[in-house]
Amino acid sequence: MRVYYDKGLIIEAEGLKFLLDPRSRADFHSANLVLVSHGHSDHISGLIEASENVRVGASNITHEIARLVRVERDRRFLGNTVLMDRKHGFRTDKYNVLAYDAGHCMGSLQFKIDTGEHLIGYTGDLNFCESITERKADVMDCDVLLIEATFGSEEYVFPEREEIISEILAYAEKNVSDGVPLVLIGYSLGKCQELTSLISKGLGCDVLAPKQIFEFNRIFERYKTGLGKYFEIESEEAREIIEGNKYVLLLPPSYLGRNAPEKLAKAFNLPKPPKVAICTGWAAKNSFFFSMQQAYNIDAAFPLSSHADFSQLLEYVSAVEPSIVYTTFGNPVNLAKQIKKRLKIKAQPVVNKMQQALETYSINQEPQITLKTDINKPKTPEKAA
Ligand SMILES: [Zn+2]
């Protein structure tokens, strides 16, 4: 069996080739199966670019997200996707595949491939604690585990989620009751569904969001549950809500730029510059806030993440008890080292030249659909995470 990275994770076993979360221009043709774990832009190319004779496994929701992106980019609709769901999969005469919840964002899956000789588990991005919108990731029973290592470094240990959530709520409540416009920044897919529910239901306050987040919220509600009251920022209701001064505006990180408060006030015609706060796991490190404050003049940063932190990654591996672990994305070298040292389980990083360092916060890391108000978006290259 071989595991390596070549524009996607590749597993070769028993004469079969599995391509996991391929990126653009991966070798789709030689793969027996492509699996797409979730809808973030650095994972979804398999659904957008694989040719029609390649079988692709993904969840209903991820497939729907890919269709949104494809319409925008004028890509072909793929009819060859095998739609999968938690504890469901499919069988062929050579292998079986079963899907599990990854807890990362709506539609995110882990996969277990049974080749007869090996039980191989692939987590994709995962969250090993319950969030407002997602269940905790399932523990797969497998011998070989491929796990993401986004926060695979000791410095990324998050406080309890309840604690982070109450801090965000208290912060939002204070600003809203003081009549200060507030912008919360988070990835459109995943984080912003959680923030919509938190603000709308938890605080009882209206949420405004650009079309991209609005569309994702609608998909979430169609498949899962209601998120409360939210409005598209360009709508007439939103204008009235802004005048009433009791709302929180959610935006993806791509809206950040120099002097963000002034620019956002101008772009959205807000009565005064808003306070801007970022919700991301990278905020677990103190230096993150100071560098973002310097770069974008933000007011606060909260370590609310859709990924497992360092301790949860170890906890997950320990619960699975595989005979070997391959670590990938983010900080695979350190995570493998710590798994060997602390859990006494064989582990090795899958690296390529894009992945030798811990990923940093990337402001363009998600599918872009339509941004009606395109204000001074910094041109940062997309990163692999
Ligand atoms: Zn992701």
mmCIF file of C-alpha atoms and ligand atoms in Angstrom:
data_model
loop_
_atom_site.group_PDB
_atom_site.id
_atom_site.type_symbol
_atom_site.label_atom_id
_atom_site.label_comp_id
_atom_site.label_asym_id
_atom_site.label_seq_id
_atom_site.Cartn_x
_atom_site.Cartn_y
_atom_site.Cartn_z
ATOM 1 C CA MET A 1 0.000 0.000 0.000
ATOM 2 C CA ARG A 2 1.253 3.509 -0.857
ATOM 3 C CA VAL A 3 -0.002 6.885 0.354
ATOM 4 C CA TYR A 4 1.325 10.051 -1.273
ATOM 5 C CA TYR A 5 0.318 13.485 -2.432
ATOM 6 C CA ASP A 6 0.088 14.567 -6.043
ATOM 7 C CA LYS A 7 -2.484 17.347 -6.471
ATOM 8 C CA GLY A 8 -4.629 15.373 -4.061
ATOM 9 C CA LEU A 9 -4.071 12.564 -1.583
ATOM 10 C CA ILE A 10 -3.534 9.267 -3.327
ATOM 11 C CA ILE A 11 -3.889 5.796 -1.890
ATOM 12 C CA GLU A 12 -2.752 2.855 -3.964
ATOM 13 C CA ALA A 13 -3.765 -0.503 -2.562
ATOM 14 C CA GLU A 14 -4.552 -3.921 -4.046
ATOM 15 C CA GLY A 15 -4.093 -2.544 -7.585
ATOM 16 C CA LEU A 16 -6.651 0.214 -6.956
ATOM 17 C CA LYS A 17 -6.075 3.946 -6.929
ATOM 18 C CA PHE A 18 -8.153 6.280 -4.752
ATOM 19 C CA LEU A 19 -7.865 10.037 -5.211
ATOM 20 C CA LEU A 20 -8.985 12.040 -2.168
ATOM 21 C CA ASP A 21 -9.906 15.723 -2.292
ATOM 22 C CA PRO A 22 -8.016 16.352 -5.525
ATOM 23 C CA ARG A 23 -7.001 19.851 -6.462
ATOM 24 C CA SER A 24 -7.090 21.438 -9.863
ATOM 25 C CA ARG A 25 -5.415 19.476 -12.676
ATOM 26 C CA ALA A 26 -5.035 16.273 -10.637
ATOM 27 C CA ASP A 27 -4.744 13.019 -12.575
ATOM 28 C CA PHE A 28 -8.417 12.099 -12.479
ATOM 29 C CA HIS A 29 -8.277 9.539 -15.294
ATOM 30 C CA SER A 30 -6.095 6.942 -13.585
ATOM 31 C CA ALA A 31 -8.199 6.916 -10.385
ATOM 32 C CA ASN A 32 -10.702 4.138 -9.679
ATOM 33 C CA LEU A 33 -12.550 6.460 -7.338
ATOM 34 C CA VAL A 34 -12.440 10.134 -6.381
ATOM 35 C CA LEU A 35 -13.765 11.134 -2.967
ATOM 36 C CA VAL A 36 -14.623 14.726 -2.051
ATOM 37 C CA SER A 37 -14.909 15.322 1.686
ATOM 38 C CA HIS A 38 -16.572 18.770 1.740
ATOM 39 C CA GLY A 39 -17.325 21.974 -0.123
ATOM 40 C CA HIS A 40 -14.403 24.285 0.734
ATOM 41 C CA SER A 41 -12.627 25.443 -2.398
ATOM 42 C CA ASP A 42 -9.406 23.574 -1.681
ATOM 43 C CA HIS A 43 -11.312 20.269 -1.499
ATOM 44 C CA ILE A 44 -14.017 20.525 -4.114
ATOM 45 C CA SER A 45 -12.156 20.384 -7.450
ATOM 46 C CA GLY A 46 -12.929 16.688 -7.821
ATOM 47 C CA LEU A 47 -16.589 17.544 -8.309
ATOM 48 C CA ILE A 48 -15.893 20.483 -10.581
ATOM 49 C CA GLU A 49 -13.155 19.087 -12.771
ATOM 50 C CA ALA A 50 -13.367 15.298 -12.899
ATOM 51 C CA SER A 51 -14.430 14.052 -16.314
ATOM 52 C CA GLU A 52 -17.683 12.211 -16.752
ATOM 53 C CA ASN A 53 -16.219 8.717 -16.763
ATOM 54 C CA VAL A 54 -14.714 9.064 -13.277
ATOM 55 C CA ARG A 55 -16.802 7.993 -10.317
ATOM 56 C CA VAL A 56 -16.883 10.682 -7.599
ATOM 57 C CA GLY A 57 -18.280 10.161 -4.105
ATOM 58 C CA ALA A 58 -19.563 13.162 -2.117
ATOM 59 C CA SER A 59 -22.491 14.196 0.063
ATOM 60 C CA ASN A 60 -25.696 15.712 -1.334
ATOM 61 C CA ILE A 61 -24.830 19.040 0.225
ATOM 62 C CA THR A 62 -21.271 19.111 -1.137
ATOM 63 C CA HIS A 63 -22.646 18.252 -4.538
ATOM 64 C CA GLU A 64 -25.106 21.129 -4.307
ATOM 65 C CA ILE A 65 -22.332 23.532 -3.288
ATOM 66 C CA ALA A 66 -20.284 22.374 -6.273
ATOM 67 C CA ARG A 67 -23.234 23.118 -8.546
ATOM 68 C CA LEU A 68 -23.387 26.687 -7.230
ATOM 69 C CA VAL A 69 -19.689 27.158 -7.929
ATOM 70 C CA ARG A 70 -19.963 25.454 -11.309
ATOM 71 C CA VAL A 71 -22.805 27.698 -12.472
ATOM 72 C CA GLU A 72 -20.701 30.712 -11.604
ATOM 73 C CA ARG A 73 -17.641 29.395 -13.388
ATOM 74 C CA ASP A 74 -19.589 27.910 -16.263
ATOM 75 C CA ARG A 75 -18.492 24.367 -15.551
ATOM 76 C CA ARG A 76 -20.271 21.238 -16.685
ATOM 77 C CA PHE A 77 -22.730 19.552 -14.424
ATOM 78 C CA LEU A 78 -21.492 16.114 -13.457
ATOM 79 C CA GLY A 79 -23.980 13.290 -13.468
ATOM 80 C CA ASN A 80 -21.510 10.709 -12.222
ATOM 81 C CA THR A 81 -21.472 11.696 -8.545
ATOM 82 C CA VAL A 82 -22.403 8.940 -6.145
ATOM 83 C CA LEU A 83 -24.307 10.786 -3.439
ATOM 84 C CA MET A 84 -23.345 9.607 0.023
ATOM 85 C CA ASP A 85 -24.535 10.232 3.509
ATOM 86 C CA ARG A 86 -23.618 9.373 7.088
ATOM 87 C CA LYS A 87 -23.342 5.578 7.582
ATOM 88 C CA HIS A 88 -24.188 5.041 3.910
ATOM 89 C CA GLY A 89 -21.887 4.164 1.076
ATOM 90 C CA PHE A 90 -21.615 1.781 -1.817
ATOM 91 C CA ARG A 91 -20.065 -1.547 -2.800
ATOM 92 C CA THR A 92 -18.199 -2.680 -5.874
ATOM 93 C CA ASP A 93 -16.708 -6.122 -6.478
ATOM 94 C CA LYS A 94 -13.264 -4.742 -5.472
ATOM 95 C CA TYR A 95 -13.941 -2.392 -2.577
ATOM 96 C CA ASN A 96 -16.628 -0.892 -0.293
ATOM 97 C CA VAL A 97 -16.880 2.730 0.776
ATOM 98 C CA LEU A 98 -18.745 4.010 3.821
ATOM 99 C CA ALA A 99 -19.264 7.659 4.853
ATOM 100 C CA TYR A 100 -19.193 9.165 8.342
ATOM 101 C CA ASP A 101 -19.836 12.664 9.696
ATOM 102 C CA ALA A 102 -16.754 14.869 9.867
ATOM 103 C CA GLY A 103 -18.412 17.646 11.927
ATOM 104 C CA HIS A 104 -16.510 20.317 9.966
ATOM 105 C CA CYS A 105 -19.240 22.077 7.952
ATOM 106 C CA MET A 106 -22.577 21.086 6.414
ATOM 107 C CA GLY A 107 -22.180 18.043 4.194
ATOM 108 C CA SER A 108 -18.637 17.267 5.396
ATOM 109 C CA LEU A 109 -17.836 13.557 5.395
ATOM 110 C CA GLN A 110 -15.095 11.162 6.393
ATOM 111 C CA PHE A 111 -14.693 8.006 4.320
ATOM 112 C CA LYS A 112 -13.771 4.421 5.129
ATOM 113 C CA ILE A 113 -12.547 2.268 2.250
ATOM 114 C CA ASP A 114 -12.520 -1.486 2.687
ATOM 115 C CA THR A 115 -10.309 -3.211 0.100
ATOM 116 C CA GLY A 116 -10.612 -6.632 1.698
ATOM 117 C CA GLU A 117 -6.985 -6.387 2.896
ATOM 118 C CA HIS A 118 -7.045 -2.912 4.408
ATOM 119 C CA LEU A 119 -9.580 -0.777 6.238
ATOM 120 C CA ILE A 120 -8.519 2.739 5.301
ATOM 121 C CA GLY A 121 -10.072 5.819 6.942
ATOM 122 C CA TYR A 122 -9.769 9.369 5.599
ATOM 123 C CA THR A 123 -10.989 12.226 7.799
ATOM 124 C CA GLY A 124 -10.730 15.259 5.484
ATOM 125 C CA ASP A 125 -11.123 18.339 7.698
ATOM 126 C CA LEU A 126 -12.799 17.338 10.936
ATOM 127 C CA ASN A 127 -14.117 18.801 14.151
ATOM 128 C CA PHE A 128 -14.081 16.546 17.174
ATOM 129 C CA CYS A 129 -16.520 18.527 19.310
ATOM 130 C CA GLU A 130 -20.154 19.413 18.807
ATOM 131 C CA SER A 131 -20.885 22.871 17.401
ATOM 132 C CA ILE A 132 -24.183 24.755 17.211
ATOM 133 C CA THR A 133 -24.750 23.450 13.685
ATOM 134 C CA GLU A 134 -22.745 20.205 13.394
ATOM 135 C CA ARG A 135 -22.408 16.953 15.321
ATOM 136 C CA LYS A 136 -19.047 15.845 16.667
ATOM 137 C CA ALA A 137 -17.131 13.772 14.083
ATOM 138 C CA ASP A 138 -17.849 10.034 14.158
ATOM 139 C CA VAL A 139 -15.016 7.711 15.161
ATOM 140 C CA MET A 140 -14.285 5.304 12.283
ATOM 141 C CA ASP A 141 -13.026 1.855 12.938
ATOM 142 C CA CYS A 142 -9.985 1.426 10.636
ATOM 143 C CA ASP A 143 -6.391 0.062 10.494
ATOM 144 C CA VAL A 144 -4.921 2.834 8.395
ATOM 145 C CA LEU A 145 -5.924 6.403 9.226
ATOM 146 C CA LEU A 146 -5.286 9.481 7.085
ATOM 147 C CA ILE A 147 -5.956 12.541 9.221
ATOM 148 C CA GLU A 148 -5.807 16.282 8.602
ATOM 149 C CA ALA A 149 -3.268 18.243 10.664
ATOM 150 C CA THR A 150 -4.461 21.858 10.274
ATOM 151 C CA PHE A 151 -3.941 22.598 13.964
ATOM 152 C CA GLY A 152 -1.419 19.817 14.505
ATOM 153 C CA SER A 153 0.757 21.944 16.740
ATOM 154 C CA GLU A 154 0.728 22.273 20.555
ATOM 155 C CA GLU A 155 0.121 26.041 20.408
ATOM 156 C CA TYR A 156 -3.371 25.459 19.003
ATOM 157 C CA VAL A 157 -5.439 24.262 21.951
ATOM 158 C CA PHE A 158 -8.802 26.003 22.087
ATOM 159 C CA PRO A 159 -10.769 26.983 25.196
ATOM 160 C CA GLU A 160 -14.069 25.102 25.754
ATOM 161 C CA ARG A 161 -16.493 25.872 22.930
ATOM 162 C CA GLU A 162 -19.219 27.053 25.355
ATOM 163 C CA GLU A 163 -16.758 29.585 26.735
ATOM 164 C CA ILE A 164 -15.882 30.937 23.264
ATOM 165 C CA ILE A 165 -19.554 31.110 22.335
ATOM 166 C CA SER A 166 -20.519 33.042 25.469
ATOM 167 C CA GLU A 167 -17.665 35.484 24.823
ATOM 168 C CA ILE A 168 -18.878 36.118 21.277
ATOM 169 C CA LEU A 169 -22.452 36.542 22.510
ATOM 170 C CA ALA A 170 -21.452 38.986 25.258
ATOM 171 C CA TYR A 171 -19.317 40.961 22.813
ATOM 172 C CA ALA A 172 -22.104 41.106 20.211
ATOM 173 C CA GLU A 173 -24.743 41.991 22.788
ATOM 174 C CA LYS A 174 -22.698 44.891 24.139
ATOM 175 C CA ASN A 175 -22.055 46.371 20.703
ATOM 176 C CA VAL A 176 -25.637 45.923 19.543
ATOM 177 C CA SER A 177 -27.058 47.511 22.710
ATOM 178 C CA ASP A 178 -24.544 50.404 22.405
ATOM 179 C CA GLY A 179 -25.763 50.975 18.844
ATOM 180 C CA VAL A 180 -22.330 50.176 17.370
ATOM 181 C CA PRO A 181 -22.508 48.413 13.977
ATOM 182 C CA LEU A 182 -20.816 45.022 14.249
ATOM 183 C CA VAL A 183 -19.225 42.833 11.570
ATOM 184 C CA LEU A 184 -18.272 39.238 12.361
ATOM 185 C CA ILE A 185 -15.853 37.634 9.920
ATOM 186 C CA GLY A 186 -15.912 33.878 9.281
ATOM 187 C CA TYR A 187 -15.793 31.462 6.358
ATOM 188 C CA SER A 188 -19.054 31.492 4.408
ATOM 189 C CA LEU A 189 -19.401 27.726 4.502
ATOM 190 C CA GLY A 190 -19.474 26.278 8.010
ATOM 191 C CA LYS A 191 -18.589 29.136 10.355
ATOM 192 C CA CYS A 192 -21.234 31.529 9.064
ATOM 193 C CA GLN A 193 -24.079 29.022 9.465
ATOM 194 C CA GLU A 194 -23.020 28.620 13.092
ATOM 195 C CA LEU A 195 -22.721 32.401 13.565
ATOM 196 C CA THR A 196 -26.114 32.998 11.923
ATOM 197 C CA SER A 197 -27.766 30.629 14.374
ATOM 198 C CA LEU A 198 -25.797 31.989 17.334
ATOM 199 C CA ILE A 199 -26.661 35.635 16.669
ATOM 200 C CA SER A 200 -30.177 35.151 15.400
ATOM 201 C CA LYS A 201 -31.392 32.565 17.904
ATOM 202 C CA GLY A 202 -28.924 33.101 20.764
ATOM 203 C CA LEU A 203 -29.065 36.890 20.775
ATOM 204 C CA GLY A 204 -32.454 37.359 19.100
ATOM 205 C CA CYS A 205 -30.867 39.847 16.761
ATOM 206 C CA ASP A 206 -31.214 40.170 12.955
ATOM 207 C CA VAL A 207 -28.346 38.869 10.840
ATOM 208 C CA LEU A 208 -27.332 40.459 7.548
ATOM 209 C CA ALA A 209 -25.124 38.636 5.084
ATOM 210 C CA PRO A 210 -23.961 38.856 1.471
ATOM 211 C CA LYS A 211 -25.457 36.568 -1.163
ATOM 212 C CA GLN A 212 -22.779 33.899 -0.761
ATOM 213 C CA ILE A 213 -23.538 33.290 2.927
ATOM 214 C CA PHE A 214 -27.282 33.726 2.320
ATOM 215 C CA GLU A 215 -27.208 30.921 -0.282
ATOM 216 C CA PHE A 216 -25.238 28.587 1.993
ATOM 217 C CA ASN A 217 -27.688 29.299 4.835
ATOM 218 C CA ARG A 218 -30.580 28.401 2.545
ATOM 219 C CA ILE A 219 -28.924 25.075 1.607
ATOM 220 C CA PHE A 220 -28.295 24.383 5.286
ATOM 221 C CA GLU A 221 -31.950 24.994 6.133
ATOM 222 C CA ARG A 222 -33.147 22.827 3.252
ATOM 223 C CA TYR A 223 -31.143 19.823 4.469
ATOM 224 C CA LYS A 224 -30.896 20.410 8.203
ATOM 225 C CA THR A 225 -32.714 22.917 10.394
ATOM 226 C CA GLY A 226 -33.748 26.582 10.642
ATOM 227 C CA LEU A 227 -31.054 29.155 11.378
ATOM 228 C CA GLY A 228 -33.325 31.974 12.566
ATOM 229 C CA LYS A 229 -33.787 35.380 10.951
ATOM 230 C CA TYR A 230 -31.252 36.541 8.392
ATOM 231 C CA PHE A 231 -31.428 38.800 5.356
ATOM 232 C CA GLU A 232 -29.378 39.396 2.277
ATOM 233 C CA ILE A 233 -27.484 42.652 2.685
ATOM 234 C CA GLU A 234 -28.731 43.974 -0.668
ATOM 235 C CA SER A 235 -32.413 43.442 0.224
ATOM 236 C CA GLU A 236 -34.906 46.172 1.147
ATOM 237 C CA GLU A 237 -35.454 44.612 4.581
ATOM 238 C CA ALA A 238 -31.728 44.905 5.223
ATOM 239 C CA ARG A 239 -31.847 48.676 4.537
ATOM 240 C CA GLU A 240 -34.580 49.087 7.144
ATOM 241 C CA ILE A 241 -32.706 46.889 9.618
ATOM 242 C CA ILE A 242 -29.535 48.975 9.184
ATOM 243 C CA GLU A 243 -31.580 52.107 9.905
ATOM 244 C CA GLY A 244 -33.018 50.440 13.020
ATOM 245 C CA ASN A 245 -29.412 49.817 14.183
ATOM 246 C CA LYS A 246 -29.925 46.366 15.784
ATOM 247 C CA TYR A 247 -28.129 43.792 13.675
ATOM 248 C CA VAL A 248 -24.894 41.901 13.123
ATOM 249 C CA LEU A 249 -23.370 41.734 9.649
ATOM 250 C CA LEU A 250 -21.586 38.487 8.741
ATOM 251 C CA LEU A 251 -18.878 38.609 6.081
ATOM 252 C CA PRO A 252 -16.282 36.163 4.744
ATOM 253 C CA PRO A 253 -12.587 36.979 5.226
ATOM 254 C CA SER A 254 -12.266 38.088 1.595
ATOM 255 C CA TYR A 255 -13.892 41.390 2.634
ATOM 256 C CA LEU A 256 -10.988 42.272 4.903
ATOM 257 C CA GLY A 257 -8.596 44.944 3.743
ATOM 258 C CA ARG A 258 -6.618 47.907 5.030
ATOM 259 C CA ASN A 259 -8.794 50.171 7.201
ATOM 260 C CA ALA A 260 -11.545 47.572 7.059
ATOM 261 C CA PRO A 261 -14.046 49.461 9.315
ATOM 262 C CA GLU A 262 -14.072 52.621 7.150
ATOM 263 C CA LYS A 263 -14.178 50.683 3.902
ATOM 264 C CA LEU A 264 -16.960 48.376 5.074
ATOM 265 C CA ALA A 265 -19.010 51.366 6.292
ATOM 266 C CA LYS A 266 -18.689 52.919 2.841
ATOM 267 C CA ALA A 267 -19.352 49.699 0.946
ATOM 268 C CA PHE A 268 -22.515 48.866 2.874
ATOM 269 C CA ASN A 269 -23.642 52.418 3.541
ATOM 270 C CA LEU A 270 -23.477 52.015 7.323
ATOM 271 C CA PRO A 271 -24.076 55.128 9.481
ATOM 272 C CA LYS A 272 -20.636 54.765 11.108
ATOM 273 C CA PRO A 273 -17.578 52.497 10.902
ATOM 274 C CA PRO A 274 -18.387 49.081 12.396
ATOM 275 C CA LYS A 275 -16.359 47.128 14.878
ATOM 276 C CA VAL A 276 -14.885 44.131 13.055
ATOM 277 C CA ALA A 277 -14.202 40.811 14.824
ATOM 278 C CA ILE A 278 -12.807 37.597 13.351
ATOM 279 C CA CYS A 279 -13.865 34.077 14.327
ATOM 280 C CA THR A 280 -11.184 31.495 13.508
ATOM 281 C CA GLY A 281 -9.095 28.827 15.212
ATOM 282 C CA TRP A 282 -5.929 30.740 14.276
ATOM 283 C CA ALA A 283 -6.941 33.244 16.967
ATOM 284 C CA ALA A 284 -5.895 30.689 19.610
ATOM 285 C CA LYS A 285 -2.428 32.197 19.213
ATOM 286 C CA ASN A 286 -2.215 35.716 20.722
ATOM 287 C CA SER A 287 -0.003 37.070 17.965
ATOM 288 C CA PHE A 288 -2.835 36.443 15.477
ATOM 289 C CA PHE A 289 -4.991 39.216 16.914
ATOM 290 C CA PHE A 290 -2.149 41.729 16.947
ATOM 291 C CA SER A 291 -1.134 41.028 13.364
ATOM 292 C CA MET A 292 -4.741 41.218 12.141
ATOM 293 C CA GLN A 293 -5.321 44.376 14.151
ATOM 294 C CA GLN A 294 -2.293 45.943 12.539
ATOM 295 C CA ALA A 295 -3.206 44.775 9.047
ATOM 296 C CA TYR A 296 -6.966 45.387 9.054
ATOM 297 C CA ASN A 297 -7.796 47.404 12.173
ATOM 298 C CA ILE A 298 -9.989 44.674 13.661
ATOM 299 C CA ASP A 299 -11.384 45.002 17.178
ATOM 300 C CA ALA A 300 -11.429 41.385 18.406
ATOM 301 C CA ALA A 301 -10.631 37.774 17.449
ATOM 302 C CA PHE A 302 -12.335 34.640 18.813
ATOM 303 C CA PRO A 303 -10.899 31.109 18.445
ATOM 304 C CA LEU A 304 -14.164 29.608 17.166
ATOM 305 C CA SER A 305 -13.062 26.857 14.798
ATOM 306 C CA SER A 306 -14.578 24.243 12.510
ATOM 307 C CA HIS A 307 -11.437 22.126 12.941
ATOM 308 C CA ALA A 308 -10.246 19.919 15.766
ATOM 309 C CA ASP A 309 -7.539 21.550 17.856
ATOM 310 C CA PHE A 310 -4.268 19.799 18.696
ATOM 311 C CA SER A 311 -5.695 17.939 21.706
ATOM 312 C CA GLN A 312 -8.798 16.811 19.813
ATOM 313 C CA LEU A 313 -6.680 15.470 16.946
ATOM 314 C CA LEU A 314 -4.766 13.303 19.420
ATOM 315 C CA GLU A 315 -7.999 12.325 21.161
ATOM 316 C CA TYR A 316 -9.509 11.283 17.825
ATOM 317 C CA VAL A 317 -6.485 9.162 16.821
ATOM 318 C CA SER A 318 -6.487 7.554 20.232
ATOM 319 C CA ALA A 319 -10.219 6.694 19.905
ATOM 320 C CA VAL A 320 -9.714 5.145 16.436
ATOM 321 C CA GLU A 321 -6.645 3.124 17.512
ATOM 322 C CA PRO A 322 -5.312 2.492 13.989
ATOM 323 C CA SER A 323 -2.091 0.570 13.365
ATOM 324 C CA ILE A 324 -0.667 3.427 11.287
ATOM 325 C CA VAL A 325 -1.553 7.098 10.843
ATOM 326 C CA TYR A 326 -0.723 9.317 7.867
ATOM 327 C CA THR A 327 -0.948 13.029 8.666
ATOM 328 C CA THR A 328 -1.649 15.599 5.996
ATOM 329 C CA PHE A 329 -2.399 19.337 5.465
ATOM 330 C CA GLY A 330 -1.299 22.038 7.907
ATOM 331 C CA ASN A 331 1.336 20.677 10.266
ATOM 332 C CA PRO A 332 1.702 16.984 9.379
ATOM 333 C CA VAL A 333 5.329 16.629 10.530
ATOM 334 C CA ASN A 334 4.710 17.711 14.103
ATOM 335 C CA LEU A 335 1.404 15.863 14.425
ATOM 336 C CA ALA A 336 3.006 12.598 13.266
ATOM 337 C CA LYS A 337 5.850 13.111 15.724
ATOM 338 C CA GLN A 338 3.432 13.742 18.610
ATOM 339 C CA ILE A 339 1.243 10.731 17.723
ATOM 340 C CA LYS A 340 4.319 8.482 17.861
ATOM 341 C CA LYS A 341 5.603 10.045 21.067
ATOM 342 C CA ARG A 342 2.373 10.416 23.049
ATOM 343 C CA LEU A 343 0.168 7.616 21.690
ATOM 344 C CA LYS A 344 2.879 5.109 20.675
ATOM 345 C CA ILE A 345 1.149 4.619 17.324
ATOM 346 C CA LYS A 346 3.115 4.463 14.064
ATOM 347 C CA ALA A 347 2.685 7.742 12.193
ATOM 348 C CA GLN A 348 4.162 9.485 9.219
ATOM 349 C CA PRO A 349 3.495 12.774 7.449
ATOM 350 C CA VAL A 350 2.402 12.919 3.837
ATOM 351 C CA VAL A 351 4.152 16.020 2.594
ATOM 352 C CA ASN A 352 4.804 17.800 -0.606
ATOM 353 C CA LYS A 353 6.443 21.114 -1.129
ATOM 354 C CA MET A 354 3.182 23.030 -0.553
ATOM 355 C CA GLN A 355 2.692 21.480 2.858
ATOM 356 C CA GLN A 356 5.901 21.583 4.790
ATOM 357 C CA ALA A 357 4.916 24.468 7.064
ATOM 358 C CA LEU A 358 1.928 25.117 9.265
ATOM 359 C CA GLU A 359 -0.719 26.826 7.171
ATOM 360 C CA THR A 360 -1.555 30.370 8.100
ATOM 361 C CA TYR A 361 -4.899 32.119 7.963
ATOM 362 C CA SER A 362 -5.880 32.486 4.350
ATOM 363 C CA ILE A 363 -8.431 35.072 3.387
ATOM 364 C CA ASN A 364 -9.510 33.428 0.134
ATOM 365 C CA GLN A 365 -9.976 29.859 1.194
ATOM 366 C CA GLU A 366 -13.510 29.122 0.171
ATOM 367 C CA PRO A 367 -15.748 28.894 -2.853
ATOM 368 C CA GLN A 368 -16.585 32.323 -4.146
ATOM 369 C CA ILE A 369 -20.020 32.615 -5.667
ATOM 370 C CA THR A 370 -21.127 36.171 -6.309
ATOM 371 C CA LEU A 371 -19.854 39.091 -4.381
ATOM 372 C CA LYS A 372 -22.107 41.981 -5.273
ATOM 373 C CA THR A 373 -20.101 44.443 -3.234
ATOM 374 C CA ASP A 374 -16.525 43.806 -4.177
ATOM 375 C CA ILE A 375 -14.507 46.151 -2.042
ATOM 376 C CA ASN A 376 -10.797 46.197 -2.412
ATOM 377 C CA LYS A 377 -10.259 42.465 -2.058
ATOM 378 C CA PRO A 378 -6.596 41.741 -1.335
ATOM 379 C CA LYS A 379 -5.096 39.320 -3.816
ATOM 380 C CA THR A 380 -3.822 36.532 -1.625
ATOM 381 C CA PRO A 381 -3.163 33.188 -3.308
ATOM 382 C CA GLU A 382 -5.379 30.359 -2.162
ATOM 383 C CA LYS A 383 -3.644 27.957 0.169
ATOM 384 C CA ALA A 384 -3.855 24.230 0.660
ATOM 385 C CA ALA A 385 -5.525 23.454 3.976
HETATM 386 ZN ZN ZN B 1 -12.505 22.788 5.128
#
